[in-house]
Tab-separated table of C-alpha atoms and ligand atoms in Angstrom:
chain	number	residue	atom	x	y	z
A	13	UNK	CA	-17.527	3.658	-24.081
A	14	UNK	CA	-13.954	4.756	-22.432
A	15	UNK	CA	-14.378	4.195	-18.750
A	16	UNK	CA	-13.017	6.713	-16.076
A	17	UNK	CA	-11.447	5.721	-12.933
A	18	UNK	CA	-11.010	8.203	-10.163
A	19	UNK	CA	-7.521	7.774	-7.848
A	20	UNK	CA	-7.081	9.457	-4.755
A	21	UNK	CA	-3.214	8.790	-3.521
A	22	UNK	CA	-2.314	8.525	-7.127
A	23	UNK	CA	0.647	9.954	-6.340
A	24	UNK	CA	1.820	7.353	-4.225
A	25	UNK	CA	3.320	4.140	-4.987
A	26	UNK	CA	0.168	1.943	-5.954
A	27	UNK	CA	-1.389	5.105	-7.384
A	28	UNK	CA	1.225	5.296	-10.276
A	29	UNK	CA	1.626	1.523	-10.951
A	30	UNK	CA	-3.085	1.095	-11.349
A	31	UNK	CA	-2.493	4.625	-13.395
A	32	UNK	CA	-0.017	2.364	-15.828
A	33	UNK	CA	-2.286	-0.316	-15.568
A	34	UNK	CA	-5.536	1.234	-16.307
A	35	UNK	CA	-4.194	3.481	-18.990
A	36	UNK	CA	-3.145	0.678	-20.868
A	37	UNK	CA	-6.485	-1.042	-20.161
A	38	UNK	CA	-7.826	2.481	-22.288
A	39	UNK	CA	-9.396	4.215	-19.344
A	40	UNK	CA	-9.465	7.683	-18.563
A	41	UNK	CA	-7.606	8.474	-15.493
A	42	UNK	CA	-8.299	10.795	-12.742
A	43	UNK	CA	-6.126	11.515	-9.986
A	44	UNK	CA	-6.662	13.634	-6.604
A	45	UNK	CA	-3.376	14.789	-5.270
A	46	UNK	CA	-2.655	16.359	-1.865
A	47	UNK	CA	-1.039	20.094	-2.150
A	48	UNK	CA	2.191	19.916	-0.482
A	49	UNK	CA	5.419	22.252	-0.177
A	50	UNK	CA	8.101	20.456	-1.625
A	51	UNK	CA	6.385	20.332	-5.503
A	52	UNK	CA	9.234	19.433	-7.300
A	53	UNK	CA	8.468	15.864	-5.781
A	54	UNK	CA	5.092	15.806	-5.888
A	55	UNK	CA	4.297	13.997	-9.281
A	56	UNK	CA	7.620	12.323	-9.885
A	57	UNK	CA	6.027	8.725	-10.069
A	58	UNK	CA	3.652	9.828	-12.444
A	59	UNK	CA	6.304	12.126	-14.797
A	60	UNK	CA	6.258	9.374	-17.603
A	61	UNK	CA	2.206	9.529	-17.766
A	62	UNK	CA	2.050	13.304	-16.667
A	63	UNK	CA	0.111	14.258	-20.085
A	64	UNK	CA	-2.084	11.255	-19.993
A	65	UNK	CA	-3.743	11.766	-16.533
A	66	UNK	CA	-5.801	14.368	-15.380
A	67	UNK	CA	-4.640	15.680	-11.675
A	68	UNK	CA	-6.422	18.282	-9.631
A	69	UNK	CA	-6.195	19.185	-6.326
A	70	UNK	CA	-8.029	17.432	-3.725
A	71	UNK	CA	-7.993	16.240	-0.112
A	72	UNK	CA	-10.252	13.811	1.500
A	73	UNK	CA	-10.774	15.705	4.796
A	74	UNK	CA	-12.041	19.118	2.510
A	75	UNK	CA	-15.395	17.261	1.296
A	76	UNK	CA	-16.111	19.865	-1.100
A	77	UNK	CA	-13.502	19.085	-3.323
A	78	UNK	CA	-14.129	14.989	-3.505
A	79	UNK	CA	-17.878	16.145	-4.142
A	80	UNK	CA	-17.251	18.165	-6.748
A	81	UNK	CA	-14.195	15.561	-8.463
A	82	UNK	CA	-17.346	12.537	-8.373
A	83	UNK	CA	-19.891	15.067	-10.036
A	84	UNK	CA	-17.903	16.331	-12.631
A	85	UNK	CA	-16.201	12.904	-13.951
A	86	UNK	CA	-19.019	10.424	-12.693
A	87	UNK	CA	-16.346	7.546	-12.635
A	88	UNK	CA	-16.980	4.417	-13.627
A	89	UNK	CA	-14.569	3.235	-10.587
A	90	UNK	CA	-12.838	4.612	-7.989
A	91	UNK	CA	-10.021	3.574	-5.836
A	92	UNK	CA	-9.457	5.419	-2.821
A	93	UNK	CA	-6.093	4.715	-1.896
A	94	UNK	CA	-5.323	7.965	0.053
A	95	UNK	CA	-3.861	7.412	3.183
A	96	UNK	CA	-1.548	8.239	5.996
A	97	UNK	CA	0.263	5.052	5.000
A	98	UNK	CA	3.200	4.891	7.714
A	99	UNK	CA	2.293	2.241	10.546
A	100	UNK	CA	5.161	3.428	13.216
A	101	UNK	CA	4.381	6.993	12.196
A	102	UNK	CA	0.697	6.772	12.806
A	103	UNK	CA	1.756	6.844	16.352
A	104	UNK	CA	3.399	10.345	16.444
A	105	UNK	CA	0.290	11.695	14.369
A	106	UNK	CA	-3.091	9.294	15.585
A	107	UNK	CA	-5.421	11.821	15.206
A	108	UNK	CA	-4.021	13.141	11.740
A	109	UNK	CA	-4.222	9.033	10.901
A	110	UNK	CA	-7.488	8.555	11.951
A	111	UNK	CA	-8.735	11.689	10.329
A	112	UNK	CA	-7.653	10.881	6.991
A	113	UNK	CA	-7.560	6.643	7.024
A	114	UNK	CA	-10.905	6.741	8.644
A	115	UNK	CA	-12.842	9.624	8.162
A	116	UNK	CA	-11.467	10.609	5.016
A	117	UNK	CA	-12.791	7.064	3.958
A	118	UNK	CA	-16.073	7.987	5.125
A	119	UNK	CA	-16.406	11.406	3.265
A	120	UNK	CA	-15.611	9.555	0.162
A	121	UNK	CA	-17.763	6.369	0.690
A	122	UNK	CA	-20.683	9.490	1.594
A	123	UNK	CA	-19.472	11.199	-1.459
A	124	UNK	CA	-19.993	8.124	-3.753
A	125	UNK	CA	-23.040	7.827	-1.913
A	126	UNK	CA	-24.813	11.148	-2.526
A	127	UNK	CA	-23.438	12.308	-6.054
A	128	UNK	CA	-22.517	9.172	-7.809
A	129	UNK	CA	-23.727	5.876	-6.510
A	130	UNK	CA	-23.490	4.021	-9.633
A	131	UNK	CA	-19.548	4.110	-9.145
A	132	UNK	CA	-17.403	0.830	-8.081
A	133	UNK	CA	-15.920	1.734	-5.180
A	134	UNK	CA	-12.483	-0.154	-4.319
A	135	UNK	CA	-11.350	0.699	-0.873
A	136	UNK	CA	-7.659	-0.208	-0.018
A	137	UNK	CA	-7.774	-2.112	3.287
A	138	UNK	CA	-4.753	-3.343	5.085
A	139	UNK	CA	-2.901	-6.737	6.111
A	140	UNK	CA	-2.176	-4.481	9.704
A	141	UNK	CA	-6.039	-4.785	10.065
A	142	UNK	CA	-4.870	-8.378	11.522
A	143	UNK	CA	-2.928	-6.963	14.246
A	144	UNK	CA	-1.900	-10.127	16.436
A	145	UNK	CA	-4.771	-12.246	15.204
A	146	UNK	CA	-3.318	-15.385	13.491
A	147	UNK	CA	-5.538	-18.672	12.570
A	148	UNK	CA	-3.839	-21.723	13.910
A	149	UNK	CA	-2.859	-22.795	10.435
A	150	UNK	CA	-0.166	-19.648	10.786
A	151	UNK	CA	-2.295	-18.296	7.948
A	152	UNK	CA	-4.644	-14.919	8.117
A	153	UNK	CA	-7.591	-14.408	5.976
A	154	UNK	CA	-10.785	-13.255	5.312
A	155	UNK	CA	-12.371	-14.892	7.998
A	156	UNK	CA	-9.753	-14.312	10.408
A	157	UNK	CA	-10.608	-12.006	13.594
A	158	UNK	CA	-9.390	-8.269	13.584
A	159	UNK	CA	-7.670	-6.823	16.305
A	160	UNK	CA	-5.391	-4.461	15.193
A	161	UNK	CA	-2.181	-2.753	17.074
A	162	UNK	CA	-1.458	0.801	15.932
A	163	UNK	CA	-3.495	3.949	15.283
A	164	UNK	CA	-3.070	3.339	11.847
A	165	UNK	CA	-4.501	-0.830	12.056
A	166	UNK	CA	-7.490	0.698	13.468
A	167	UNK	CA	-8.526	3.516	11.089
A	168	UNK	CA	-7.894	1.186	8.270
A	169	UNK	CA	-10.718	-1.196	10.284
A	170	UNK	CA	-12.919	1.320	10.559
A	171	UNK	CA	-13.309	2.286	6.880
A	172	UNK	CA	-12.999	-1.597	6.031
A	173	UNK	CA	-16.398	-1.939	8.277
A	174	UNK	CA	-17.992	1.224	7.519
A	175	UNK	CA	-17.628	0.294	3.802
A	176	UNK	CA	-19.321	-2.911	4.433
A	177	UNK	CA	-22.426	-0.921	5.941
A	178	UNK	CA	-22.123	0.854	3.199
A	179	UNK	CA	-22.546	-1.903	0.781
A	180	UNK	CA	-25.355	-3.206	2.952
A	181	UNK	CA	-27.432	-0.213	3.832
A	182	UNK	CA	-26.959	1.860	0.699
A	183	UNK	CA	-26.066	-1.033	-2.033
A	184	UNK	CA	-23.148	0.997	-2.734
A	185	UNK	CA	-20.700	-1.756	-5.022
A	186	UNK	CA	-18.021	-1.211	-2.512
A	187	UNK	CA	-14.975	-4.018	-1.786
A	188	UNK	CA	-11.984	-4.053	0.572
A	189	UNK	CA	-8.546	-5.421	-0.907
A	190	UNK	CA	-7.174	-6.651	2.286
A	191	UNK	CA	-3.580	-6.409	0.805
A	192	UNK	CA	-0.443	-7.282	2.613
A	193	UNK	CA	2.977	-5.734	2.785
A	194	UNK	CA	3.540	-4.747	-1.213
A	195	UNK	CA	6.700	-2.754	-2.402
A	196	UNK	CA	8.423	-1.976	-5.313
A	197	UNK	CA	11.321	-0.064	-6.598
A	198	UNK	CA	8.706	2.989	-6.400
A	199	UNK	CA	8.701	2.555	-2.322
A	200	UNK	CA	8.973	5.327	-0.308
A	201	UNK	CA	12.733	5.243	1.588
A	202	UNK	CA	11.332	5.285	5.151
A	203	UNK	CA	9.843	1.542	4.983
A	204	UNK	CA	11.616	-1.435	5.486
A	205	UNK	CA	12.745	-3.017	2.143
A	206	UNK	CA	13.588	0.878	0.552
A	207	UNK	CA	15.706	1.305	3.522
A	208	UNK	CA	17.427	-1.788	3.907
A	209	UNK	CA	17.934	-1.557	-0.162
A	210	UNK	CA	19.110	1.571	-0.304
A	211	UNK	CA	21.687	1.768	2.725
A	212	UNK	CA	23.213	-1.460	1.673
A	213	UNK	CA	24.263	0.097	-1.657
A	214	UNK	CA	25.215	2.813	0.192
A	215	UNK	CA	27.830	0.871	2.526
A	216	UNK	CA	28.599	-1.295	-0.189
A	217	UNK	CA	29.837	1.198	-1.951
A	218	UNK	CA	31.675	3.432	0.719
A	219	UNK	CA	29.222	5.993	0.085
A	220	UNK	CA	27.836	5.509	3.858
A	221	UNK	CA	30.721	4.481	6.851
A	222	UNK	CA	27.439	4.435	9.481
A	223	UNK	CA	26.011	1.566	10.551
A	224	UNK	CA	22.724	1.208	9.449
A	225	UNK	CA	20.154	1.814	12.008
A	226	UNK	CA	17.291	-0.924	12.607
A	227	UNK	CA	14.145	-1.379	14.362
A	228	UNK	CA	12.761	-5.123	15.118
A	229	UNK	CA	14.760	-7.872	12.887
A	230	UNK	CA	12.316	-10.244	13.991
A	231	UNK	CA	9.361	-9.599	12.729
A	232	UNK	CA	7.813	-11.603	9.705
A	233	UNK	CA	5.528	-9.857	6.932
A	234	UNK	CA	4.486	-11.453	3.637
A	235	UNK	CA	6.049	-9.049	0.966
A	236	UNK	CA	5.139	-8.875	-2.565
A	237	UNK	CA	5.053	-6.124	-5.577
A	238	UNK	CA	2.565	-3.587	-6.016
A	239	UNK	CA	2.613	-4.383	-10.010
A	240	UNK	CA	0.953	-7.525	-8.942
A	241	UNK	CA	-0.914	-6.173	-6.207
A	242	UNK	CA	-2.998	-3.118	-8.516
A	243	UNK	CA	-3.932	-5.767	-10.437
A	244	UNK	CA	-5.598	-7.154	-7.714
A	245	UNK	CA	-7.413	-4.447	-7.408
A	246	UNK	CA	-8.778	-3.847	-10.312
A	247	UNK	CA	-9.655	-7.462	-10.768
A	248	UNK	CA	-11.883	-7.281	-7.382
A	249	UNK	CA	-13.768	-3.879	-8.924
A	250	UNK	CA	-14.572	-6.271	-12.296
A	251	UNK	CA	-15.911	-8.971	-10.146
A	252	UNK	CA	-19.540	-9.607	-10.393
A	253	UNK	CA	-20.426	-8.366	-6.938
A	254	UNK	CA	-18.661	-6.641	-4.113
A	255	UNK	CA	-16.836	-8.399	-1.825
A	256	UNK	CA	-13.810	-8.593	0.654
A	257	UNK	CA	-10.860	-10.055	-0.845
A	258	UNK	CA	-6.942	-10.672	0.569
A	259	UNK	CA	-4.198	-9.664	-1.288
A	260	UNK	CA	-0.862	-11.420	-0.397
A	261	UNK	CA	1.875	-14.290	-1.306
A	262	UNK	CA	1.231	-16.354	1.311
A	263	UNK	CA	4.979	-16.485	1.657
A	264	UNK	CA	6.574	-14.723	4.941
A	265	UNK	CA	10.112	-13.183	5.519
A	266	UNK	CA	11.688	-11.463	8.979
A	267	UNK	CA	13.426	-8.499	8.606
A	268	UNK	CA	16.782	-10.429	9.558
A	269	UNK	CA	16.191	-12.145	6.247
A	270	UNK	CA	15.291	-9.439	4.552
A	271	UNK	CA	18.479	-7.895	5.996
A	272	UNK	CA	20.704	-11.352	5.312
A	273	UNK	CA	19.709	-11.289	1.681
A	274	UNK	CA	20.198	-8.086	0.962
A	275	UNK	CA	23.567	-7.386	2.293
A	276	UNK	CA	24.523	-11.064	0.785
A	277	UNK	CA	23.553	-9.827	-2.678
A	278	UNK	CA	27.076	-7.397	-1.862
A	279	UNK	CA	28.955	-9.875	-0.335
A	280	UNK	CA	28.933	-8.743	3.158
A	281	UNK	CA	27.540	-10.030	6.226
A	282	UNK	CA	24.731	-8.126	7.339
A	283	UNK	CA	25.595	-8.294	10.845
A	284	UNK	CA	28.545	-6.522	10.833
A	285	UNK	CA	26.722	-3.442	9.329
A	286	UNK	CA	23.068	-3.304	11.273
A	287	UNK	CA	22.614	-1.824	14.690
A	288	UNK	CA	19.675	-1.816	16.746
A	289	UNK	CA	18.057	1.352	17.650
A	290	UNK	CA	14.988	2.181	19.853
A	291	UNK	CA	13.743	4.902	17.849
A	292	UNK	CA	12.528	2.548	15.098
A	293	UNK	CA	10.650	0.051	17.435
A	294	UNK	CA	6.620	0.926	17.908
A	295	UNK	CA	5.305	1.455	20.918
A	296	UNK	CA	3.679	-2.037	19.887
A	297	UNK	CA	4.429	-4.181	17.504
A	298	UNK	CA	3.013	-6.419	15.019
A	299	UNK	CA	5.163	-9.442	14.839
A	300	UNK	CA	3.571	-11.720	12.315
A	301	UNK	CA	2.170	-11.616	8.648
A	302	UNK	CA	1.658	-14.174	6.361
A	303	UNK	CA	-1.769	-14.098	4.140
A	304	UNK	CA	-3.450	-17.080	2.413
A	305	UNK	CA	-4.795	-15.134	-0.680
A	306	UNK	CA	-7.092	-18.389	-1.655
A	307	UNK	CA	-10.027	-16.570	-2.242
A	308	UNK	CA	-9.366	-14.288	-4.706
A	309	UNK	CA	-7.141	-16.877	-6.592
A	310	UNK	CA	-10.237	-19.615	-6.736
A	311	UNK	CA	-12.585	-16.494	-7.335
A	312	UNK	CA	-11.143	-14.143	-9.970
A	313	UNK	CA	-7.877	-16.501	-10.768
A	314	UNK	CA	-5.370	-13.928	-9.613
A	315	UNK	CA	-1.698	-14.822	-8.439
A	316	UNK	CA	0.910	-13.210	-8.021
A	317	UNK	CA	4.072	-12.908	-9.983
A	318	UNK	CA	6.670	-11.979	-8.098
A	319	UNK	CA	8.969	-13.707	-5.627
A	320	UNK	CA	10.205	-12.164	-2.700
A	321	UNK	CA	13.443	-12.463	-4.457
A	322	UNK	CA	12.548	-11.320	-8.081
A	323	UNK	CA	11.099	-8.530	-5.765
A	324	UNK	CA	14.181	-7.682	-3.659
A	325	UNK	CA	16.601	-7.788	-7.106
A	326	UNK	CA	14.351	-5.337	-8.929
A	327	UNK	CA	14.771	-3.058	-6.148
A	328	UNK	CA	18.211	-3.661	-5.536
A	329	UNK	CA	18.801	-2.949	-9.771
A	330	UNK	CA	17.041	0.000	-9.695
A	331	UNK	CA	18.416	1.799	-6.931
A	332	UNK	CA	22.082	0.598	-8.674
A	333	UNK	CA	21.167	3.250	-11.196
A	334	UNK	CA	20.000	5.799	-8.904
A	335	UNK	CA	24.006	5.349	-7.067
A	336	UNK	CA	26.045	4.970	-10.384
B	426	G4F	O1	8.039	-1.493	5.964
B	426	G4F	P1	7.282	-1.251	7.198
B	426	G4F	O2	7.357	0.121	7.773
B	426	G4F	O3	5.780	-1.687	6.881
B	426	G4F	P2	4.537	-2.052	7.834
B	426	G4F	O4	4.601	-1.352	9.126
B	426	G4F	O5	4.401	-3.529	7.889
B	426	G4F	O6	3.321	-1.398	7.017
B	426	G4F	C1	3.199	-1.562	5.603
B	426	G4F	O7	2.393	-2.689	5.321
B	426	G4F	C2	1.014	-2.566	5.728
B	426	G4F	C3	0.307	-3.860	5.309
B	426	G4F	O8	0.595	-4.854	6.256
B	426	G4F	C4	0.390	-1.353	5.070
B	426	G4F	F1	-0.905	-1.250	5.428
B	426	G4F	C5	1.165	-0.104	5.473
B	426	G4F	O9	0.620	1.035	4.824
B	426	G4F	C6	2.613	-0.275	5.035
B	426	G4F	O10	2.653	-0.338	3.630
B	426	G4F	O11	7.747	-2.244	8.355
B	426	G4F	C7	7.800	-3.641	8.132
B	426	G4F	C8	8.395	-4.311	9.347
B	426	G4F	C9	7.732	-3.892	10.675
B	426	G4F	O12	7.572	-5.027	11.488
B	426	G4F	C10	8.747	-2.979	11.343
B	426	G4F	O13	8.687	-3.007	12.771
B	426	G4F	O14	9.768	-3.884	9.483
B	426	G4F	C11	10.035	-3.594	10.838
B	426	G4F	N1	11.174	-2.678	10.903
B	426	G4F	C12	12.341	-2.960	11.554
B	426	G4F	N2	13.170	-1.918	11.451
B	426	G4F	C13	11.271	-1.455	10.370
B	426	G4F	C14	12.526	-0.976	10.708
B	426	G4F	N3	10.398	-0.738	9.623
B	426	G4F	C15	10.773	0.501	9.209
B	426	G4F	N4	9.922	1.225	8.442
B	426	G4F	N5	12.016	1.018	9.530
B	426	G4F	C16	12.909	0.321	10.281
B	426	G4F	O15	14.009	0.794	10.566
């Protein structure tokens, strides 16, 4: 039998790349996507696949329509990957964050609960879960204690715990991906690799004469692509129990060499075209990454593919074209 998977935020980076993925697996694909005014850009990820996925309107904060989505198509999986997904932003909008990273979480984990708890339920849990928590090894995993630094780190821990409840009290067959930083040429231009990427071709090619404006250069994250990392998920949903599982390279970067690299790949020294700028600090920050993704490889043989190089060409390629 064909099985159907259910995607909220399948409009969003990850969304689009486990659409590819599971459509070529032969699954049915469902997607929930937000309603919102600028719709010439809402599906543009998805344009290739547009007539092979089956979109309707949905929101997790308006329960009736995620109650309705599970009755009707009964997935077989779902992967809620709906979020408020910007960590600097979460602190201009916390309550909006929380609502939708943490309660929406909870209406759907309810949802699955009430009208179709047969359903594998992936939830998409976050590296910034960590906050400043670091074993001594320099390493963070599973194990590892949470105590996260933005709005947005502590919604995400609040749906990671309430889904374990929910896997306890209920039996629900829910897992976290704990998945560090992931990007791709699909990545949205307000975080750090899309906006380093794409302003460097921009001064490189005298279509920009401003400096590029920067936020902390020093701190590390552990970057790799979302092709590798929907995998991941999909891998943790086929596993034969639910469980917790980090997502990452193990590998970790600064900005400054995500910077160096970048403007290298031009020929031009990096420094003489970043500036510093207050407005793109947060309020706190988190200043170290770097996952040991053990688990899942001795578990369910995953690894990634990508190095942070391979990664940071691919981008740099594909927003060539965009510029030509
Ligand atoms: O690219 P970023 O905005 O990603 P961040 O905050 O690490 O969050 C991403 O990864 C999380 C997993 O760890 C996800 F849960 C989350 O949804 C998102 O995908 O920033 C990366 C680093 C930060 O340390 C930030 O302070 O880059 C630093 N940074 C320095 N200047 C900047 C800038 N980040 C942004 N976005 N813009 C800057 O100008």
């Amino acid at each position: 039998m064909t099985k159907k998977a259910l995607i909220t935020g399948i409009t969003g980076q990850d969304g689009s790349y486990l659409s590819e993925y599971l459509l070529e697996l032969g699954y049915d694909v469902y997607g929930l996507i937000r309603r919102n005014s600028i719709t010439e850009h809402q599906q543009s990820r998805l344009e290739h696949i547009s007539s092979r996925v089956h979109n309707r309107y949905g929101d997790l904060l308006d329960v009736s329509t995620i109650d309705r989505a599970l009755k009707e198509i009964q997935p077989d999986e779902i992967y809620n990957l709906a979020a408020q997904s910007h960590v600097r932003i979460s602190y201009e909008i916390p309550q909006f964050t929380v609502q939708t990273n943490a309660l929406g979480a909870l209406n759907v984990f309810e949802s699955v609960r009430i009208h179709s708890p047969h359903s594998r339920l992936y939830q998409a849990s976050s590296s910034e879960m960590f906050g400043d928590s670091v074993d001594s090894d320099g390493k963070q995993r599973e194990t590892t204690r949470m105590t996260p630094v933005s709005p947005y780190g502590c919604a995400k821990l609040y749906a990671f715990n309430q889904l374990r409840n929910y896997r306890n009290a209920y039996h629900i067959f829910g897992s976290n991906g704990i998945l560090f930083n992931h990007e791709s040429p699909r990545r949205a231009s307000n975080f750090v690799t899309a906006k380093v990427i794409r302003n460097a071709i921009k001064i490189s090619k005298g279509i920009s004469k401003d400096k590029l404006q920067m936020g902390n250069l020093d701190s590390s994250r552990d970057w790799g692509h979302s092709y590798d990392y929907v995998r991941a998920m999909h891998q943790i949903l086929q596993h034969d129990c639910a469980d917790d599982f980090v997502v990452s390279t193990g590998e970790t970067r600064t900005v400054r060499d995500l910077c160096r690299i970048t403007f290298q790949y031009f020929n031009l020294n990096y420094e003489d075209h970043v500036e510093i700028n207050q407005k793109y600090f947060r309020p706190q920050e988190l200043p170290y990454l770097c996952g040991d993704c053990s688990k899942i490889k001795a578990t369910l043989g995953w690894k990634p593919t990508y190095t942070f190089e391979a990664l940071i060409e691919e981008m740099i390629l594909s927003y060539l074209e965009l510029y030509k």
